Short mmCIF file of C-alpha atoms and ligand atoms in Angstrom, two decimals:
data_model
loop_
_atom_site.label_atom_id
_atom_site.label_comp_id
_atom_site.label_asym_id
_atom_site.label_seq_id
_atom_site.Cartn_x
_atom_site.Cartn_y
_atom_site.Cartn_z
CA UNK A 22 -59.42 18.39 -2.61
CA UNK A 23 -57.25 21.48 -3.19
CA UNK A 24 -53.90 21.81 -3.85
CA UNK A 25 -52.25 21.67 -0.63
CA UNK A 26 -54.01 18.11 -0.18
CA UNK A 27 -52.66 16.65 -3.52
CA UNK A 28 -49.09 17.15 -3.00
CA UNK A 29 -49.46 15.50 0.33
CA UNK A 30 -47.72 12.18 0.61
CA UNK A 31 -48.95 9.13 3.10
CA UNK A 32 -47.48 6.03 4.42
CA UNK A 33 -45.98 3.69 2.22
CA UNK A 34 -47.39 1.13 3.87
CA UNK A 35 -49.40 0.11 7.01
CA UNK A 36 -46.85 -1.84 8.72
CA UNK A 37 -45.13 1.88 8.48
CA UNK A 38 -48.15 3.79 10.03
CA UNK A 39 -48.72 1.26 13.17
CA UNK A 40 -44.66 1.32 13.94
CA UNK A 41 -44.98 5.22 13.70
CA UNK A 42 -48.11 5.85 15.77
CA UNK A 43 -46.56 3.26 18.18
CA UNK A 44 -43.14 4.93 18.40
CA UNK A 45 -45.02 8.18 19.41
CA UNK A 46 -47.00 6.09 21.60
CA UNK A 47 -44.13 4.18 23.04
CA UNK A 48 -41.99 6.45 24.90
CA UNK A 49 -40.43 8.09 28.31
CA UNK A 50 -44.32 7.34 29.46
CA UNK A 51 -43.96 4.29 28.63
CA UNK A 52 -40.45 3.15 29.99
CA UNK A 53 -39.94 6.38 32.76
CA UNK A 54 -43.02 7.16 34.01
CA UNK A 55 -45.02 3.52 34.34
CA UNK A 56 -42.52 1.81 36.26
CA UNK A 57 -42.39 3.91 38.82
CA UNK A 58 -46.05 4.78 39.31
CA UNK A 59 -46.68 1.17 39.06
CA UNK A 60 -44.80 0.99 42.17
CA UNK A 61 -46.08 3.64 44.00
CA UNK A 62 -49.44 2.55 43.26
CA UNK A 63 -48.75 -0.84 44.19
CA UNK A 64 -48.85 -3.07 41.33
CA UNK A 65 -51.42 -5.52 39.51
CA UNK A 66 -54.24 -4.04 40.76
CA UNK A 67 -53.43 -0.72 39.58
CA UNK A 68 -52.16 -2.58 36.30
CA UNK A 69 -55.35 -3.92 36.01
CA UNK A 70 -57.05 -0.51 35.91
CA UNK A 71 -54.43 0.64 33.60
CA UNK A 72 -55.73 -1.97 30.90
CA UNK A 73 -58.92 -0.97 31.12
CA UNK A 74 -58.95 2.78 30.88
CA UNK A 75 -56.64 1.91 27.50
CA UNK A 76 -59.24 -0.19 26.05
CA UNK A 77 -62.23 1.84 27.43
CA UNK A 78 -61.27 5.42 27.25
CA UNK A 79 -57.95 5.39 25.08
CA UNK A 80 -58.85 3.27 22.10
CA UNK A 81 -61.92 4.80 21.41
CA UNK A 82 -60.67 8.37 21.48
CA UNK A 83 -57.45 7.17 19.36
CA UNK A 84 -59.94 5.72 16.53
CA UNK A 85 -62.09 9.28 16.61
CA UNK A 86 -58.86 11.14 16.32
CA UNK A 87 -57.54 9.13 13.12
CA UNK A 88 -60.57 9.21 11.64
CA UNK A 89 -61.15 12.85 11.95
CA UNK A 90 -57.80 13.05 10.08
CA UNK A 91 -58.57 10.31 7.46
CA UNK A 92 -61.16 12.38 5.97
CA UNK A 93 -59.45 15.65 6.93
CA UNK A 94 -56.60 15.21 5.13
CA UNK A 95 -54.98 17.81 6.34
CA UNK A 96 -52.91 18.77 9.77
CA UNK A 97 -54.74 18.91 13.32
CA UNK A 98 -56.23 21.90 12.91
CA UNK A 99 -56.91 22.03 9.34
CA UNK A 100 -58.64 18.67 9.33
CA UNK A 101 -61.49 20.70 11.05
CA UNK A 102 -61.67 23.81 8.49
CA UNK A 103 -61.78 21.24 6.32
CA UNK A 104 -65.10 19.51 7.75
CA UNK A 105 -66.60 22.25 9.36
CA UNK A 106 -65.63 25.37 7.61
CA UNK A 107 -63.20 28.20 7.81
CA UNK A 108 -65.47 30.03 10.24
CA UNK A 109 -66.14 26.77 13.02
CA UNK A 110 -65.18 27.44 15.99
CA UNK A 111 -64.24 23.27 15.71
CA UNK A 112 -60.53 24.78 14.86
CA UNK A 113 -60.37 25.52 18.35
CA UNK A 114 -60.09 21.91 19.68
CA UNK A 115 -56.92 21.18 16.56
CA UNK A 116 -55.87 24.77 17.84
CA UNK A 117 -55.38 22.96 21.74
CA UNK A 118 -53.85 20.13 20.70
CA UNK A 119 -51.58 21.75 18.22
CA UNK A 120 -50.14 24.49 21.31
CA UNK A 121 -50.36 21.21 23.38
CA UNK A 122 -47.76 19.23 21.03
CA UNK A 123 -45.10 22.50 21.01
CA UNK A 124 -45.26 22.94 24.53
CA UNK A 125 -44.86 19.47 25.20
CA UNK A 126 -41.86 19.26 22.82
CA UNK A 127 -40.16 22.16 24.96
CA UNK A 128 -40.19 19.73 28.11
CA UNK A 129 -40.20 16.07 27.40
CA UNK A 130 -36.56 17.09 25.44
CA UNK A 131 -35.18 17.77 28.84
CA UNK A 132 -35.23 13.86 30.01
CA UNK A 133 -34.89 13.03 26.67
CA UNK A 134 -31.72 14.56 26.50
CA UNK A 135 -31.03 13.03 29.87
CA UNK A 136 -31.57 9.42 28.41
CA UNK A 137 -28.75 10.68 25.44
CA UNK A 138 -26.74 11.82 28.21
CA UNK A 139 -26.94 8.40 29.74
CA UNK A 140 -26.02 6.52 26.46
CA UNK A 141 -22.95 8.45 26.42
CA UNK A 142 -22.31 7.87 30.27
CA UNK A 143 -22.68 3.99 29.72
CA UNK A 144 -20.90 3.85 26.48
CA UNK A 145 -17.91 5.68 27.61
CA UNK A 146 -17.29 3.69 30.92
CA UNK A 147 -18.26 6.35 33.06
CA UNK A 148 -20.29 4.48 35.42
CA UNK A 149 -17.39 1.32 35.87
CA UNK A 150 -15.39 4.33 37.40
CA UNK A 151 -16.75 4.64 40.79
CA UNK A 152 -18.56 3.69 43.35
CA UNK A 153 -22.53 3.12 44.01
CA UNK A 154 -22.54 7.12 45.41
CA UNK A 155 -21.03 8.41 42.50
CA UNK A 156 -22.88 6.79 40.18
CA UNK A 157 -25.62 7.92 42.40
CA UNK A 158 -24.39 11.46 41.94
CA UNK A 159 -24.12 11.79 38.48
CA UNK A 160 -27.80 12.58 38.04
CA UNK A 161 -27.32 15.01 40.46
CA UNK A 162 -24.03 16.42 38.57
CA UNK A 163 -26.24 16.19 35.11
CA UNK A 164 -28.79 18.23 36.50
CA UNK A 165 -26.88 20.48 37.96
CA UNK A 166 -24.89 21.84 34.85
CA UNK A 167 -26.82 24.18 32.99
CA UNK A 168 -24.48 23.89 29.95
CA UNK A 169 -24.46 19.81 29.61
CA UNK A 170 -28.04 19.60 29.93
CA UNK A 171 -28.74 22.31 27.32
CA UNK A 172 -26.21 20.60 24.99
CA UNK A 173 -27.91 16.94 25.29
CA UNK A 174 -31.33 18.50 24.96
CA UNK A 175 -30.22 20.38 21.76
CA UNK A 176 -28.49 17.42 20.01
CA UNK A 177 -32.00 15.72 20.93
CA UNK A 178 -33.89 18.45 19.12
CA UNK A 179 -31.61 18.19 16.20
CA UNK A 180 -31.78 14.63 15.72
CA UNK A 181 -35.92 14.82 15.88
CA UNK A 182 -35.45 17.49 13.38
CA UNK A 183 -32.88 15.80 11.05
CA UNK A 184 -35.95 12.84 10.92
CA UNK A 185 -38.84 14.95 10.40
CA UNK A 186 -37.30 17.09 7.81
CA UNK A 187 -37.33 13.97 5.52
CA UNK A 188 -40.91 13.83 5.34
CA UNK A 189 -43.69 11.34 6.17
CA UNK A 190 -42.27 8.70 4.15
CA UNK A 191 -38.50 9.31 3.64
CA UNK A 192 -38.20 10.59 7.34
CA UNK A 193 -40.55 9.49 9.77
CA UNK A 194 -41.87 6.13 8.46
CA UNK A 195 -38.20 5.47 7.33
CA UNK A 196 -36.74 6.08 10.73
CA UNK A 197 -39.55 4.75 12.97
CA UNK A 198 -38.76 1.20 10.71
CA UNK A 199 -35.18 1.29 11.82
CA UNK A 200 -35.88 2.57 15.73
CA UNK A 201 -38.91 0.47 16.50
CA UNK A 202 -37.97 -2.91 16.11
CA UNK A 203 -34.35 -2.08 17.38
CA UNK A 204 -36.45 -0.92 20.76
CA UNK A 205 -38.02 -4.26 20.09
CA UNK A 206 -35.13 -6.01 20.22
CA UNK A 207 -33.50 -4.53 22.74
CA UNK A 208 -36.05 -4.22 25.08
CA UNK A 209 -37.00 -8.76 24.55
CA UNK A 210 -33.19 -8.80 25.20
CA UNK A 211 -33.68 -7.00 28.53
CA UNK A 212 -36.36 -8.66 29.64
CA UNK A 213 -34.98 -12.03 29.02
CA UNK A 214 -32.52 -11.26 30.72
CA UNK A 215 -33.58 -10.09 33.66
CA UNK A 216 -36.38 -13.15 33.96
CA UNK A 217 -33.76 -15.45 34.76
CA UNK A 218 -32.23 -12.69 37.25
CA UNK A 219 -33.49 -13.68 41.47
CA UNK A 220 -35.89 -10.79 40.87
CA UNK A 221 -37.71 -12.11 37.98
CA UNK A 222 -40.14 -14.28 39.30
CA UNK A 223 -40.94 -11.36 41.99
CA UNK A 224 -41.48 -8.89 39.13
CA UNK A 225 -43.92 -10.77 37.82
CA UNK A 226 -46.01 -11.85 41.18
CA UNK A 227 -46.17 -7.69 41.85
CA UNK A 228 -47.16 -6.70 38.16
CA UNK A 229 -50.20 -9.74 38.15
CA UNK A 230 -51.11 -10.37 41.20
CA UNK A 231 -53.84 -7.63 41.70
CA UNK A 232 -54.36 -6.61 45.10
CA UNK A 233 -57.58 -4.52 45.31
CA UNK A 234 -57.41 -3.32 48.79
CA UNK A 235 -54.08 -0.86 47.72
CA UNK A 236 -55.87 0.72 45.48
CA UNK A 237 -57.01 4.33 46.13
CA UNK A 238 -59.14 6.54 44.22
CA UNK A 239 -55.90 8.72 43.07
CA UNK A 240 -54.84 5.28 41.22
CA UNK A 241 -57.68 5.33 39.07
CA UNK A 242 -57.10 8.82 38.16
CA UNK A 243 -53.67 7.97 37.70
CA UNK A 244 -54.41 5.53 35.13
CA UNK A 245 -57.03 7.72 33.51
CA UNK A 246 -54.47 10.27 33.18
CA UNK A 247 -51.73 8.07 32.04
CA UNK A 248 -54.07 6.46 29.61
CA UNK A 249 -53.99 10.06 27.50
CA UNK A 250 -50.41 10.38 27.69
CA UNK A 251 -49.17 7.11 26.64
CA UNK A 252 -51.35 6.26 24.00
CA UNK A 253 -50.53 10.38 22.95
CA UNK A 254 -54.20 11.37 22.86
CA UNK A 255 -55.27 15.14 22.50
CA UNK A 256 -51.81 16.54 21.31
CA UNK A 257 -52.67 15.95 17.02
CA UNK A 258 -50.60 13.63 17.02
CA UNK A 259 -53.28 10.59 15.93
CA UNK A 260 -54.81 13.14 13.93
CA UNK A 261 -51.78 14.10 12.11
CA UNK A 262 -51.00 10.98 11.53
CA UNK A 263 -54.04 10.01 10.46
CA UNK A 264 -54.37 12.26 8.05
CA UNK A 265 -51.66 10.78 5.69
CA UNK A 266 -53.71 7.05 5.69
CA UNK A 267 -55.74 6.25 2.97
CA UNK A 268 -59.41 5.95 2.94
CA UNK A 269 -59.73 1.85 2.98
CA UNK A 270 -57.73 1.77 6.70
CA UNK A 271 -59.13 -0.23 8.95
CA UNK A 272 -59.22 1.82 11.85
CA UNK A 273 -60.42 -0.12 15.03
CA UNK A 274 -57.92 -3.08 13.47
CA UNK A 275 -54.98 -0.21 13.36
CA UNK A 276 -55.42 1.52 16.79
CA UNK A 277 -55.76 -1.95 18.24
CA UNK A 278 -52.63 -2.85 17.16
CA UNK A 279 -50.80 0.99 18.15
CA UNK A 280 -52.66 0.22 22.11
CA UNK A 281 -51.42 -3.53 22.15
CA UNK A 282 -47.72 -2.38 21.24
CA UNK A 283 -47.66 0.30 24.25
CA UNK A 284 -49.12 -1.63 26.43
CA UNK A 285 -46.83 -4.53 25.70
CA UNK A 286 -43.55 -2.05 26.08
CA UNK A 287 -44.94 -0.52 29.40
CA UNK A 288 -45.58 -4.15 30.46
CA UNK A 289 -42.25 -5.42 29.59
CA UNK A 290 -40.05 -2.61 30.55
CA UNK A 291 -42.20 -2.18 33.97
CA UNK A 292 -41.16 -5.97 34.46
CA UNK A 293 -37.64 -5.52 33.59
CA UNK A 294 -37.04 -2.82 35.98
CA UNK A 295 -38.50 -4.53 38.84
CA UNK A 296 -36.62 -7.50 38.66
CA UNK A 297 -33.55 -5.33 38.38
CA UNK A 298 -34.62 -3.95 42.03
CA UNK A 299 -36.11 -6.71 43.39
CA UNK A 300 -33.06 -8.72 42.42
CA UNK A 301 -31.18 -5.80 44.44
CA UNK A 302 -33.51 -6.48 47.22
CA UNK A 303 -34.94 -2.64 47.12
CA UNK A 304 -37.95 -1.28 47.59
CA UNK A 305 -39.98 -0.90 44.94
CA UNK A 306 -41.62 2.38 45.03
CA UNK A 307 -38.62 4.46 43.56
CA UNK A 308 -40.08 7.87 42.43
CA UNK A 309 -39.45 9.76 39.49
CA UNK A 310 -35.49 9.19 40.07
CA UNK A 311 -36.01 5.50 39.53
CA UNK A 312 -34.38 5.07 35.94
CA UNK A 313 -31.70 7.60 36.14
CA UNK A 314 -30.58 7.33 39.81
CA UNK A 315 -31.03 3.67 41.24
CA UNK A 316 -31.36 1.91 37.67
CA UNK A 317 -27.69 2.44 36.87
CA UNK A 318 -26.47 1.51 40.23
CA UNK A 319 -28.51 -1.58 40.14
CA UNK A 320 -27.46 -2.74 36.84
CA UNK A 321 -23.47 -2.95 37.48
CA UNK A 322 -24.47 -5.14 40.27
CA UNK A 323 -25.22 -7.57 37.61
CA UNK A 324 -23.47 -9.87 35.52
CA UNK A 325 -22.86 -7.89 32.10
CA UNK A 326 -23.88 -5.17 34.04
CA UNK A 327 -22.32 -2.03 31.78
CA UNK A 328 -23.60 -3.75 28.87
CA UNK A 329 -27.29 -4.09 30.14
CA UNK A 330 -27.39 -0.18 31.08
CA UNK A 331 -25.67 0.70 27.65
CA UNK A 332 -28.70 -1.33 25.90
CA UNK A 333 -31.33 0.24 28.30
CA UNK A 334 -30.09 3.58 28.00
CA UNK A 335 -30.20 3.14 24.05
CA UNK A 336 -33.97 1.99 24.33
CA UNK A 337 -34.97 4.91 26.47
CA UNK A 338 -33.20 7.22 23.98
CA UNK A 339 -35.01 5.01 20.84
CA UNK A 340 -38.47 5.41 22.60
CA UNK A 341 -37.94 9.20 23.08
CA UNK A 342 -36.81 10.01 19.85
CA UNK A 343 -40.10 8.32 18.10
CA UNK A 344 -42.24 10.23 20.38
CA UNK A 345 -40.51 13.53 20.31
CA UNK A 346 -40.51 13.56 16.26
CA UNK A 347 -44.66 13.25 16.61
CA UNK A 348 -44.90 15.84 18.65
CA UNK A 349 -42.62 18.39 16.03
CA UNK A 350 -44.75 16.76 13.11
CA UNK A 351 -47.84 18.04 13.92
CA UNK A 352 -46.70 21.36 14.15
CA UNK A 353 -44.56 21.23 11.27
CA UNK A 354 -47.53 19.65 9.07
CA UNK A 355 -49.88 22.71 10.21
CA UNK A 356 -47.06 24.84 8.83
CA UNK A 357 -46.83 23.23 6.04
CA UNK A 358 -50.34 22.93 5.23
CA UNK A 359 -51.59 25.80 6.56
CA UNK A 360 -49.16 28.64 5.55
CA UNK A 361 -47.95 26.80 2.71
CA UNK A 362 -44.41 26.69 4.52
CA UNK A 363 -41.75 24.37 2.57
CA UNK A 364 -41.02 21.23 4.66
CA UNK A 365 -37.30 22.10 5.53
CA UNK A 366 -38.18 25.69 6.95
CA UNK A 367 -41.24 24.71 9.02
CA UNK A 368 -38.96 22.03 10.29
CA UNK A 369 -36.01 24.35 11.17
CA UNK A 370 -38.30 27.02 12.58
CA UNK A 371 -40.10 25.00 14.64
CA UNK A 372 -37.30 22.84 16.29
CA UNK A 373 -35.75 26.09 17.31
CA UNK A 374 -38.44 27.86 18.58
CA UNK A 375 -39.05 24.62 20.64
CA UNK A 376 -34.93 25.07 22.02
CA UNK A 377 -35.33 28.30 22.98
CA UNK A 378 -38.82 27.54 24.79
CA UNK A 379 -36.56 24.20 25.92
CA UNK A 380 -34.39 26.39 27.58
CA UNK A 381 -36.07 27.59 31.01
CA UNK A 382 -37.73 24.05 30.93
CA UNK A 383 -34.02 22.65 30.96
CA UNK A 384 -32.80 25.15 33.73
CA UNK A 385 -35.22 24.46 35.67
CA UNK A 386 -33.10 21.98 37.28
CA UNK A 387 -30.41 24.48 37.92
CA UNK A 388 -30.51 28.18 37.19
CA UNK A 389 -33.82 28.63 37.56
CA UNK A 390 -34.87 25.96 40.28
CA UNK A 391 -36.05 29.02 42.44
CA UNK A 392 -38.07 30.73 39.73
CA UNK A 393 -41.86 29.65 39.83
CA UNK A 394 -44.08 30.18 36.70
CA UNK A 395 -47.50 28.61 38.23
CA UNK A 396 -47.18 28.78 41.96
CA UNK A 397 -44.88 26.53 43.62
CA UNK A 398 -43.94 25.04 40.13
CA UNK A 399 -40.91 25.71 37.95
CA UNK A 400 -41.27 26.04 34.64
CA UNK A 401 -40.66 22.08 33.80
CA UNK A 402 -43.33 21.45 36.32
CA UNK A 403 -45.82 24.03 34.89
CA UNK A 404 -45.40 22.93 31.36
CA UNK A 405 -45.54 19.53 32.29
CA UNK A 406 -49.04 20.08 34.48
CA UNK A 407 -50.42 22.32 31.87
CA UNK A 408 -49.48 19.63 29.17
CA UNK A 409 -50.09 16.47 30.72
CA UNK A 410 -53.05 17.02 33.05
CA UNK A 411 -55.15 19.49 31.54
CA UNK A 412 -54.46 20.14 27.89
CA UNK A 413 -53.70 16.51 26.75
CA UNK A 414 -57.06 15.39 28.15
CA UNK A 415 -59.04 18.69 27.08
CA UNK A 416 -58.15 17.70 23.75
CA UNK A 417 -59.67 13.78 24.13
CA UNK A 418 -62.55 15.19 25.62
CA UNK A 419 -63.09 17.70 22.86
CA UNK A 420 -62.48 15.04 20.26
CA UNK A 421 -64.81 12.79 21.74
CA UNK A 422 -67.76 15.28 21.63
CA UNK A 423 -67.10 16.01 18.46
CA UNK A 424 -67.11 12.65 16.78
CA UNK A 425 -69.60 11.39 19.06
CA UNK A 426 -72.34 13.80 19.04
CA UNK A 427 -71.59 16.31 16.10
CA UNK A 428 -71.04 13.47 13.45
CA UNK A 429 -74.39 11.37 12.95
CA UNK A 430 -74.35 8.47 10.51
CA UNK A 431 -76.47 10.11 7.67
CA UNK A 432 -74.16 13.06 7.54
CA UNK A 433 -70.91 11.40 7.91
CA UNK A 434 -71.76 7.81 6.43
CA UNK A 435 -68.87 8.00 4.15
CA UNK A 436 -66.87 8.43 6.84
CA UNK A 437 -68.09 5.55 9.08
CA UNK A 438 -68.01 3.13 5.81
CA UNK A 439 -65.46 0.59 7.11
CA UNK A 440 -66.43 0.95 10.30
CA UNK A 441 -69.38 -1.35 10.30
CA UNK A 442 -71.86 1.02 11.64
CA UNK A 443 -74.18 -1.70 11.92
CA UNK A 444 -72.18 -3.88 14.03
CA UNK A 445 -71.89 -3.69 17.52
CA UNK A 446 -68.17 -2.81 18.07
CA UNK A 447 -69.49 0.74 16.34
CA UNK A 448 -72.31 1.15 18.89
CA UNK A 449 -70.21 0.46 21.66
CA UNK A 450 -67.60 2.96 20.27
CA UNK A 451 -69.91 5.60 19.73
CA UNK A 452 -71.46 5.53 23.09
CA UNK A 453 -68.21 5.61 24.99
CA UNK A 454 -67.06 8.75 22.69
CA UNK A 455 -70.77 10.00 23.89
CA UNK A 456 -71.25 9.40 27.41
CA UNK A 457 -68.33 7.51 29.15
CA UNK A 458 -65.51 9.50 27.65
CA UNK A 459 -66.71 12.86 28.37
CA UNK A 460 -67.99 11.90 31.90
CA UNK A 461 -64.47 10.21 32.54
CA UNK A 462 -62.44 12.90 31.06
CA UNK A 463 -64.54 15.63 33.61
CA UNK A 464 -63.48 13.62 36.68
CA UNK A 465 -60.20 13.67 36.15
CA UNK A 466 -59.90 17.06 35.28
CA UNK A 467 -62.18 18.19 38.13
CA UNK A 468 -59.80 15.79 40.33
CA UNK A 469 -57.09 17.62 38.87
CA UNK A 470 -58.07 21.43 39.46
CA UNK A 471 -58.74 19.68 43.13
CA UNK A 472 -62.51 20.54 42.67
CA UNK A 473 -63.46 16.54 44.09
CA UNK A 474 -61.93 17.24 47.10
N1 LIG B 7 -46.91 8.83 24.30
C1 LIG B 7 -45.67 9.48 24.62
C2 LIG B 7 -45.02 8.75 25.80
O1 LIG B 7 -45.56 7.82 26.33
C3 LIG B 7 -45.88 10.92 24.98
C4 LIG B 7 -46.65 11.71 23.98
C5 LIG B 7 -47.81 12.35 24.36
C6 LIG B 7 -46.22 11.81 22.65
C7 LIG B 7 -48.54 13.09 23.47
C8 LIG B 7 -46.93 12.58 21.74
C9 LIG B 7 -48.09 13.20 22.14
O2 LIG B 7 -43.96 9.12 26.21
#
């Protein structure tokens, strides 16, 4: 252990690592994104699917990225000099995953900002003021100003800064005990809430009641795909925060517990909004535009209406504030650890360089809708396709490999210890990081460069 590694501090307790890998877990994937491609992949069967690429594909890969951290002990890319060398060409997979947690910063603060945009909206009685199209609208008038999305998505990255600058323990473990179990709480409050609403029961017929003949082959992918980016595989985030457990960690116990949490949010929030529309008698497949646009609408047509779309826009805000502070730590921690960087200037450094990336991401919806950076994409959409389909689940696929068929028992033994590599829960771990992860991993990314057709 050098120095770097024994000034590093860890969690100050488990309970504070699980509610801070399941913040970063738990976020706009989680309460945006699964909704709505719930619905336009129509429902239980799809959820169905969903479940099992988490516990096939996603908690394996989550376990081989926080162990390759455990014994690391370093950031995402120096946990690999650190096992393989300074001259591996293994620093190439923390390298990915590292660019892939910056760039993904840039974007996901645009709709994060959004969802602090919102809070203020609801707080301030802005949507009692008019009418169904002008609450409507005012996604439309958000987007459309260059200056009050830039603002929101600035006071977003200063916020994730102000909590990562404190540290592991004092900042992020700190923080993610005060945001997590308020998302908690709001979100049981929510859902309660909207059981007893007309919808409710109808929510929950459409989320269980799998039927297999609307499933089609893009679903699967879908939920492949998702599976990465909720459970936020192949950005260094696991590995990061791996990194500062300590060696004893039960790590099939822990990422069990970081899968069950996301799930559990996607499952609850994904109910809560549909009963909200079904309760409005809409259809259910609402796009992208389903939170932001018809949500608010939906919810003043409710009893305690302004006070239900206050507490929703709060949780949204929670969820992408836990996430967003993962994604800046595992940059900041390979500044700190690898150039020796203090804390507070990695921090700074970082969270602006991410703004000023930020910047064409947020005018994308504006100023720059007509400017293209991939081909027929702006540069919100390129990020977010480089990011989400093809970086995030390089990285898982890399990691896999790596654990799976570079680490054999005799040579990492000390590493397996409390994993039981004689039981069968190991076997069945190592062949999925071996065979079924890889072999998943290339279809979708195959699917993805539209190689299957
Ligand atoms: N899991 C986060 C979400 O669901 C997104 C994320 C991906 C966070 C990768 C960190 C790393 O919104």
């Amino acid at each position: 252990m050098d120095a770097r590694s024994s000034t590093r501090k860890g969690w100050a307790s488990r309970a504070g690592f699980v509610l801070a890998a399941a913040g970063s877990a738990v976020g706009l994937g989680n309460i945006w994104k699964f909704p709505y491609i719930t619905g336009t992949y129509g429902g239980g069967a799809f959820v169905l699917v969903y479940l099992g690429c988490i516990l096939l594909l996603g908690l394996p890969i989550m376990v081989a990225e926080l162990i390759i951290g455990r014994c690391g002990q370093r950031d995402a890319i120096g946990s690999f000099l650190v096992l393989e060398g300074p001259d591996s060409r293994w620093k190439w997979v923390g390298a990915v995953s590292v660019v892939a947690a910056f760039l993904l910063l840039a974007f996901y603060s645009v709709v994060a900002g959004w969802s602090f945009d919102y809070v203020f909206k609801a707080a301030s009685g802005e949507f009692s003021k008019g009418g169904t199209e002008q609450i409507g609208g005012l996604f439309l008038k958000l987007t459309a100003s260059a200056f009050r999305g830039l603002f929101w998505q600035a006071l977003f990255l200063a916020a994730t800064a102000g909590i990562v600058i404190g540290g592991i323990r004092g900042g992020i473990e700190r923080w993610s005990k005060i945001l997590m179990p308020a998302l908690f709480g709001l979100l049981i409050l929510l859902f309660l809430h909207s059981m007893f609403s007309p919808g409710g029961m109808l929510a929950l017929r459409f989320l269980f009641t799998p039927d297999f003949s609307l499933l089609a082959p893009r679903a699967l992918l879908g939920a492949l795909g998702h599976a990465f980016f909720t459970l936020s595989l192949g950005a260094g985030v696991m590995i990061t925060y791996g990194s500062y457990l300590d060696a004893e960690a039960d790590l099939f116990g822990l990422s069990f517990r970081i899968a069950a949490l996301d799930t559990l949010v996607a499952l609850l929030a994904s109910l809560t909004i549909f009963s909200v529309v079904f309760s409005a008698g809409m259809p259910i497949d609402g796009g992208p535009g389903l939170v932001f646009k018809t949500l608010p609408i939906l919810f003043l047509q409710l009893p305690f209406g302004k006070l239900l779309a206050l507490l929703f826009f709060l949780l949204l805000a929670f969820a992408a504030l836990t996430s967003a502070i993962s994604m800046l730590e595992v940059v900041v921690a390979y500044a700190v650890d690898e150039w020796c960087w203090p804390r507070g200037r990695a921090t700074g450094v970082v969270g602006l360089a991410a703004f000023f990336l930020g910047i064409p991401c947020g005018l994308s919806f504006n100023v720059l809708k007509g400017f293209a950076l991939l081909p027929g994409h702006t540069v919100f959409e390129s990020l977010d396709l480089l990011v989400s389909s093809y970086m995030l689940p390089l990285g898982g696929l890399m990691v896999a490999v790596y654990v799976g068929w570079r680490w054999t028992r005799d040579r990492q033994c000390s590493a397996f210890v409390n994993l039981h590599p004689e039981g069968r829960l190991f076997a069945a771990w190592r062949f999925v990081l071996r065979y079924f992860a890889p072999a998943a991993v290339l279809i979708i990314l195959f699917n993805e460069a539209g190689w299957l057709g």
